[in-house]
Short mmCIF file of C-alpha atoms in Angstrom, two decimals:
data_model
loop_
_atom_site.label_atom_id
_atom_site.label_comp_id
_atom_site.label_asym_id
_atom_site.label_seq_id
_atom_site.Cartn_x
_atom_site.Cartn_y
_atom_site.Cartn_z
CA MET F 92 117.17 113.55 45.46
CA PRO F 93 116.34 112.06 49.03
CA ARG F 94 118.33 113.90 51.87
CA ALA F 95 120.47 111.78 53.25
CA ARG F 96 120.23 110.35 56.65
CA PRO F 97 121.78 112.24 59.91
CA SER F 98 125.13 110.92 61.45
CA VAL F 99 124.81 108.48 64.28
CA SER F 100 127.10 107.74 66.69
CA VAL F 101 126.62 104.47 68.98
CA ILE F 102 127.88 104.90 72.06
CA ILE F 103 128.40 101.56 74.51
CA PRO F 104 129.41 101.34 78.02
CA ASN F 105 131.10 98.11 79.04
CA TYR F 106 132.00 96.43 82.22
CA ASN F 107 133.28 93.42 82.14
CA TYR F 108 130.88 91.86 79.24
CA GLU F 109 133.11 90.19 77.28
CA LYS F 110 130.75 87.38 76.73
CA THR F 111 128.54 89.75 74.78
CA LEU F 112 130.62 92.73 73.57
CA ARG F 113 131.59 90.49 70.36
CA ALA F 114 127.74 89.99 69.60
CA CYS F 115 127.27 93.64 70.51
CA LEU F 116 130.08 94.88 67.74
CA ASP F 117 129.15 92.42 65.49
CA SER F 118 125.63 93.68 65.00
CA VAL F 119 126.54 97.51 65.32
CA LEU F 120 128.68 96.90 62.15
CA ALA F 121 126.39 95.17 60.09
CA GLN F 122 123.82 97.84 60.87
CA THR F 123 121.87 98.90 57.17
CA HIS F 124 122.62 102.76 58.67
CA ALA F 125 126.33 102.50 59.03
CA PRO F 126 126.94 104.66 62.32
CA LEU F 127 129.72 107.68 61.72
CA ASP F 128 131.46 106.28 64.59
CA VAL F 129 131.52 103.43 67.31
CA ILE F 130 132.73 104.06 70.91
CA VAL F 131 133.04 101.67 73.72
CA VAL F 132 133.83 103.02 77.13
CA ASP F 133 134.86 100.48 79.37
CA ASP F 134 134.65 101.35 82.94
CA ALA F 135 137.63 99.52 84.23
CA SER F 136 136.93 95.89 83.08
CA THR F 137 138.86 93.50 84.73
CA ASP F 138 138.06 90.36 81.98
CA ARG F 139 138.93 90.84 78.00
CA SER F 140 136.59 93.76 77.12
CA ARG F 141 139.20 95.92 76.12
CA ASP F 142 140.95 93.56 73.52
CA ILE F 143 137.76 92.99 72.21
CA ALA F 144 136.64 96.26 71.41
CA ARG F 145 140.34 96.72 69.90
CA GLU F 146 139.77 93.93 67.34
CA PHE F 147 136.96 95.92 65.91
CA GLY F 148 138.80 98.91 65.31
CA VAL F 149 136.25 101.04 67.02
CA VAL F 150 137.15 104.07 69.42
CA LEU F 151 138.08 102.92 72.76
CA ILE F 152 137.82 104.96 75.94
CA ALA F 153 139.05 103.35 78.76
CA ASN F 154 138.27 104.17 82.17
CA PRO F 155 140.82 104.05 84.96
CA ARG F 156 138.08 103.22 87.80
CA ASN F 157 135.06 102.35 87.82
CA ARG F 158 132.29 105.24 87.62
CA GLY F 159 129.02 103.55 86.52
CA VAL F 160 127.06 104.02 83.64
CA SER F 161 126.03 107.24 83.91
CA ALA F 162 129.42 108.52 83.65
CA ALA F 163 130.25 105.95 80.73
CA ARG F 164 127.52 107.22 78.77
CA ASN F 165 128.78 111.12 79.41
CA LEU F 166 132.22 110.21 78.33
CA GLY F 167 130.99 108.18 75.06
CA ALA F 168 128.69 111.56 74.31
CA ALA F 169 131.64 113.91 74.59
CA ALA F 170 133.47 112.24 72.22
CA ALA F 171 130.85 111.43 69.51
CA ARG F 172 130.65 113.46 66.49
CA GLY F 173 127.39 112.13 64.93
CA GLU F 174 124.35 114.19 64.85
CA VAL F 175 122.56 111.41 66.63
CA LEU F 176 123.57 109.32 69.74
CA PHE F 177 122.55 105.94 69.70
CA PHE F 178 122.93 104.33 73.40
CA LEU F 179 123.45 100.26 73.26
CA ASP F 180 124.45 98.66 76.41
CA SER F 181 127.31 96.14 75.71
CA ASP F 182 124.98 92.66 76.65
CA THR F 183 122.41 93.76 73.98
CA ALA F 184 122.54 92.74 69.94
CA LEU F 185 120.90 95.24 67.27
CA HIS F 186 118.49 94.08 64.43
CA PRO F 187 119.92 95.27 61.42
CA GLU F 188 117.89 98.28 60.45
CA ALA F 189 117.51 99.31 64.02
CA LEU F 190 120.21 102.54 63.91
CA ALA F 191 118.51 103.28 60.39
CA ASN F 192 114.93 103.24 62.02
CA ALA F 193 115.99 105.28 64.72
CA VAL F 194 117.47 108.00 62.83
CA ASP F 195 114.85 108.08 60.48
CA LEU F 196 112.27 108.62 63.07
CA LEU F 197 113.85 111.27 64.74
CA ASP F 198 114.53 112.84 61.34
CA ALA F 199 110.79 113.03 60.56
CA ASP F 200 109.82 114.75 63.53
CA PRO F 201 111.49 117.45 65.06
CA GLY F 202 109.36 117.40 68.47
CA LEU F 203 110.57 114.20 69.02
CA GLY F 204 113.77 114.45 71.13
CA CYS F 205 114.50 110.35 71.58
CA VAL F 206 113.19 106.91 70.47
CA HIS F 207 113.78 103.87 71.95
CA GLY F 208 113.24 100.22 71.70
CA VAL F 209 111.64 96.72 72.09
CA LEU F 210 113.59 93.65 73.38
CA ASP F 211 112.98 90.21 71.97
CA PRO F 212 111.56 87.70 74.04
CA GLU F 213 114.31 85.43 73.51
CA PRO F 214 117.71 86.54 75.08
CA LEU F 215 120.77 86.63 73.20
CA PHE F 216 122.47 83.64 74.65
CA ASP F 217 120.17 81.19 76.32
CA ASP F 218 121.29 80.17 79.70
CA GLY F 219 118.19 78.55 81.53
CA PRO F 220 114.79 79.37 82.78
CA VAL F 221 115.68 82.24 84.83
CA GLU F 222 116.93 84.25 81.77
CA ARG F 223 114.01 82.83 79.68
CA TYR F 224 111.80 84.73 82.02
CA HIS F 225 113.56 87.74 82.51
CA ALA F 226 113.59 88.02 78.56
CA LEU F 227 109.99 87.23 78.20
CA HIS F 228 108.72 89.88 80.89
CA ALA F 229 110.98 92.51 79.74
CA HIS F 230 109.98 92.08 76.16
CA PHE F 231 105.99 91.69 77.09
CA TRP F 232 105.91 94.97 78.89
CA ARG F 233 108.03 97.48 76.76
CA ARG F 234 106.18 95.86 73.69
CA ARG F 235 102.44 96.61 75.62
CA ALA F 236 103.57 100.14 76.44
CA ALA F 237 104.67 101.02 72.91
CA GLY F 238 104.01 104.33 71.64
CA GLU F 239 104.63 107.98 73.16
CA VAL F 240 105.58 107.62 76.77
CA ARG F 241 107.15 109.72 79.24
CA THR F 242 110.30 107.39 80.49
CA ALA F 243 113.15 106.62 77.77
CA PHE F 244 115.62 103.71 78.74
CA PHE F 245 119.01 104.33 77.24
CA ALA F 246 120.33 100.58 76.86
CA LEU F 247 118.53 100.73 74.03
CA GLY F 248 117.59 104.44 72.33
CA ALA F 249 118.51 107.57 70.25
CA ILE F 250 118.53 111.17 71.41
CA ARG F 251 119.44 113.88 68.81
CA LYS F 252 122.61 115.27 70.05
CA GLU F 253 121.54 119.10 70.17
CA VAL F 254 119.24 117.65 72.59
CA PHE F 255 121.45 115.75 74.72
CA GLU F 256 123.41 118.87 74.96
CA ARG F 257 120.21 121.38 76.07
CA VAL F 258 119.07 118.53 79.03
CA GLY F 259 122.40 117.93 80.11
CA PRO F 260 124.19 114.88 81.08
CA PHE F 261 123.25 111.59 82.99
CA ASP F 262 123.53 111.81 86.41
CA GLU F 263 126.52 110.55 87.76
CA ASN F 264 125.62 110.22 91.15
CA LEU F 265 123.08 107.47 89.99
CA ARG F 266 124.46 103.60 88.93
CA ASP F 267 120.76 102.62 88.61
CA SER F 268 117.69 104.51 87.72
CA GLU F 269 119.36 107.08 85.88
CA ASP F 270 117.01 106.42 83.06
CA VAL F 271 114.15 107.69 85.00
CA GLU F 272 115.89 110.59 86.43
CA TYR F 273 117.28 111.73 82.80
CA SER F 274 113.41 111.29 81.51
CA GLY F 275 111.88 113.60 83.95
CA ARG F 276 113.98 116.15 82.53
CA LEU F 277 114.09 115.22 79.11
CA VAL F 278 110.23 115.08 78.69
CA ARG F 279 109.72 118.72 80.02
CA SER F 280 110.78 119.99 76.59
CA HIS F 281 110.55 116.97 74.06
CA ARG F 282 108.45 113.88 73.03
CA ILE F 283 109.52 110.69 73.67
CA LEU F 284 108.59 107.56 71.51
CA MET F 285 109.06 103.40 72.19
CA THR F 286 108.84 101.71 69.46
CA GLU F 287 109.03 97.57 67.79
CA ALA F 288 110.89 99.64 64.75
CA ILE F 289 114.10 99.29 67.16
CA ARG F 290 114.60 95.67 68.26
CA GLY F 291 117.46 94.13 70.10
CA ARG F 292 118.47 91.07 71.89
CA HIS F 293 119.38 91.13 75.22
CA ASP F 294 121.35 88.68 77.35
CA ASP F 295 120.77 89.01 81.45
CA VAL F 296 121.43 87.61 84.64
CA ASP F 297 121.15 83.37 84.43
CA ARG F 298 120.70 82.85 88.21
CA LEU F 299 117.78 83.49 90.49
CA GLY F 300 119.84 84.73 93.55
CA ALA F 301 121.66 87.27 91.16
CA MET F 302 118.24 88.33 89.19
CA LEU F 303 116.83 88.89 92.76
CA SER F 304 119.78 90.70 93.67
CA GLU F 305 119.84 92.83 91.45
CA GLN F 306 115.85 93.58 91.19
CA TYR F 307 116.40 94.40 95.24
CA ARG F 308 119.42 97.06 94.23
CA ARG F 309 117.93 98.71 91.53
CA SER F 310 114.32 98.63 93.31
CA GLN F 311 115.74 101.25 96.22
CA LEU F 312 115.77 104.06 93.82
CA LEU F 313 111.72 103.74 93.28
CA ILE F 314 111.20 106.71 95.75
CA ALA F 315 112.91 108.61 93.77
CA ALA F 316 111.09 107.63 90.39
CA LEU F 317 108.07 108.14 91.99
CA GLY F 318 107.11 111.93 90.56
CA GLN F 319 107.61 110.28 87.37
CA MET F 320 106.07 107.35 87.77
CA ARG F 321 103.18 109.66 88.62
CA GLU F 322 103.02 111.82 85.77
CA GLY F 323 102.62 108.55 83.29
CA GLY F 324 106.40 106.76 83.33
CA LEU F 325 106.54 103.68 82.49
CA THR F 326 106.22 100.64 84.78
CA ALA F 327 107.28 97.06 84.07
CA ASN F 328 104.83 95.63 86.91
CA ARG F 329 100.92 95.72 87.60
CA PRO F 330 100.43 98.32 90.87
CA LEU F 331 97.70 95.18 92.02
CA GLY F 332 100.37 92.71 91.42
CA VAL F 333 103.21 94.69 93.66
CA LEU F 334 100.47 94.93 96.01
CA ALA F 335 99.36 91.64 96.58
CA ALA F 336 102.82 90.58 96.61
CA ALA F 337 103.94 92.92 99.60
CA LEU F 338 100.93 91.98 101.68
CA THR F 339 101.17 88.00 101.02
CA GLY F 340 104.29 87.97 103.44
CA PRO F 341 102.88 89.86 106.21
CA ALA F 342 99.51 87.84 105.48
CA LEU F 343 101.25 84.47 106.75
CA LEU F 344 100.95 85.83 110.24
CA LEU F 345 97.65 85.22 110.18
CA GLY F 346 98.40 81.55 110.88
CA LEU F 347 99.36 82.04 113.95
CA ILE F 348 95.79 83.09 115.35
CA SER F 349 94.18 80.41 113.41
CA PRO F 350 95.25 78.23 110.63
CA TRP F 351 91.81 79.28 108.72
CA LEU F 352 93.53 82.45 108.28
CA LEU F 353 95.98 81.19 106.21
CA LEU F 354 93.36 81.35 103.36
CA VAL F 355 93.96 85.24 103.63
CA PRO F 356 97.92 84.87 101.89
CA ALA F 357 96.45 82.19 99.51
CA ALA F 358 93.81 84.49 98.34
CA LEU F 359 96.81 87.15 98.27
CA ALA F 360 98.90 84.93 96.06
CA LEU F 361 95.82 84.22 93.65
CA LEU F 362 95.30 87.59 93.56
CA PHE F 363 98.74 88.47 92.07
CA ALA F 364 98.77 85.43 90.11
CA CYS F 365 95.57 86.95 87.96
CA ALA F 366 96.84 90.52 88.12
CA ASP F 367 98.27 90.75 84.89
CA PRO F 368 96.49 88.03 82.74
CA GLY F 369 98.01 89.50 79.71
CA LEU F 370 101.61 88.79 80.53
CA SER F 371 100.28 85.10 81.63
CA ARG F 372 99.28 84.63 78.64
CA CYS F 373 101.95 85.75 76.90
CA ALA F 374 104.15 83.14 78.91
CA LEU F 375 101.76 80.35 77.95
CA ARG F 376 101.87 81.08 74.52
CA HIS F 377 105.58 81.45 73.87
CA ARG F 378 106.58 78.39 76.00
CA GLY F 379 103.66 76.60 77.77
CA PRO F 380 101.60 75.70 80.61
CA ARG F 381 104.64 74.34 82.78
CA PHE F 382 106.63 77.46 81.83
CA LEU F 383 103.77 79.44 83.17
CA LEU F 384 103.96 78.32 86.34
CA TYR F 385 107.34 78.63 86.80
CA PHE F 386 107.35 82.19 85.40
CA THR F 387 104.66 83.22 88.38
CA ALA F 388 106.67 81.43 90.58
CA VAL F 389 109.44 83.39 89.67
CA HIS F 390 107.70 86.49 88.99
CA PHE F 391 106.56 86.21 92.84
CA LEU F 392 109.95 86.31 94.28
CA LEU F 393 110.96 89.62 91.73
CA HIS F 394 108.06 91.23 93.26
CA GLN F 395 109.11 90.51 96.79
CA ALA F 396 112.72 91.81 95.87
CA ILE F 397 111.01 94.91 94.34
CA VAL F 398 109.10 95.24 98.12
CA LEU F 399 112.34 94.89 99.76
CA GLY F 400 114.23 97.07 98.33
CA ALA F 401 111.74 100.02 97.90
CA ALA F 402 111.58 99.66 101.70
CA ARG F 403 114.91 99.98 102.43
CA GLY F 404 115.20 102.98 99.63
CA LEU F 405 112.68 104.27 101.45
CA VAL F 406 114.74 104.26 104.88
CA ARG F 407 118.06 105.29 102.85
CA TRP F 408 115.99 108.47 101.35
CA PHE F 409 115.00 109.64 105.00
CA THR F 410 118.62 108.70 106.62
CA GLU F 411 121.30 109.32 103.72
CA PRO F 412 121.62 112.74 102.50
CA ASP F 413 124.14 111.50 99.72
CA PHE F 414 121.30 108.74 98.41
CA GLY F 415 119.50 109.41 95.28
CA PRO F 416 119.66 112.21 92.39
CA SER F 417 122.55 114.40 92.39
CA VAL F 418 119.67 117.82 92.60
CA ARG F 419 118.61 116.14 96.05
CA ARG F 420 122.22 116.16 97.12
CA ARG F 421 122.54 120.02 96.34
CA ALA F 422 119.29 120.72 97.36
CA THR F 423 120.19 118.75 100.93
CA ALA F 424 123.58 120.72 101.13
CA SER F 425 122.06 124.13 100.30
CA THR F 426 119.42 123.58 103.12
CA SER F 427 122.39 122.85 105.38
CA THR F 428 124.30 125.87 104.32
CA SER F 429 121.53 128.44 104.83
CA ALA F 430 120.37 126.77 108.03
CA SER F 431 124.11 126.99 109.35
CA THR F 432 124.08 130.48 108.12
CA THR F 433 120.95 131.67 110.02
CA THR F 434 122.70 130.29 113.44
CA THR F 435 125.74 132.03 112.96
CA SER F 436 123.84 135.47 112.16
CA VAL F 437 121.57 134.95 115.14
#
């Protein structure tokens, strides 16, 4: 008689996602491996999210104030009863076999601490070309990197509960890049697998300004993730493309010296467009040449947001002691206390 699959708890942090929460919960309840419990942690939403969660009869944890995704996931994990914790963002709908595949992969390999999935190339709700760009890009780089990795993304990922308890909770000082910080701790003792066996369809921002603003905000914590990235952590964009995009703007100033020097930023822009031929082929194959041109232009603007956000984050890193992971804040406080003690003793 085959051994029963381990039980699984699905933990869904949510903040103002009434648009997608119903589709998310429908997909969870349609899984071929039924979850032991489904926990929606609502992070002080102001829309109808809580009413929708109650319709499904799931466990609803209602935060009185917004504390961020890390705190929401930690609350869900503390309430979970399953042997496996499956974290799922409320703007993502699962393929029917996602839970079964995640649990089977973890159950078959004791050294595997976490598995996470690949997003579909199409958005959950198609709201225009910006969202099509974002969905296709997110799908491509995850699919390209599938295999054993050093970074986990918990928008669509599972971890053994015992491993989660051993590694510790998400850093509640982080509202972005919390996955990267957590992965740095997790990978010291357990392997991480990203696989197309776990699939989901994601709904993303559909306006260019909102997407660039979100990327600018998230990129501010890139400096905190540099150590993990140097050790083989996942990156969504090619370093050559990021460098070419970063240099294109400043190179435009060369035109003040001579119009002919504008060939330099033009060459950098061309270098950017050619930096990731696999991504370009993917956009061309899925949506044709006109979309490829649009895709490349939006991708360039996204890189500008990355560069500006990283620059802003670098400034904040050196000027704001509370910026970044909690471990840095504790180290800063410890250093300040030691310095104060030394001064007093002198």
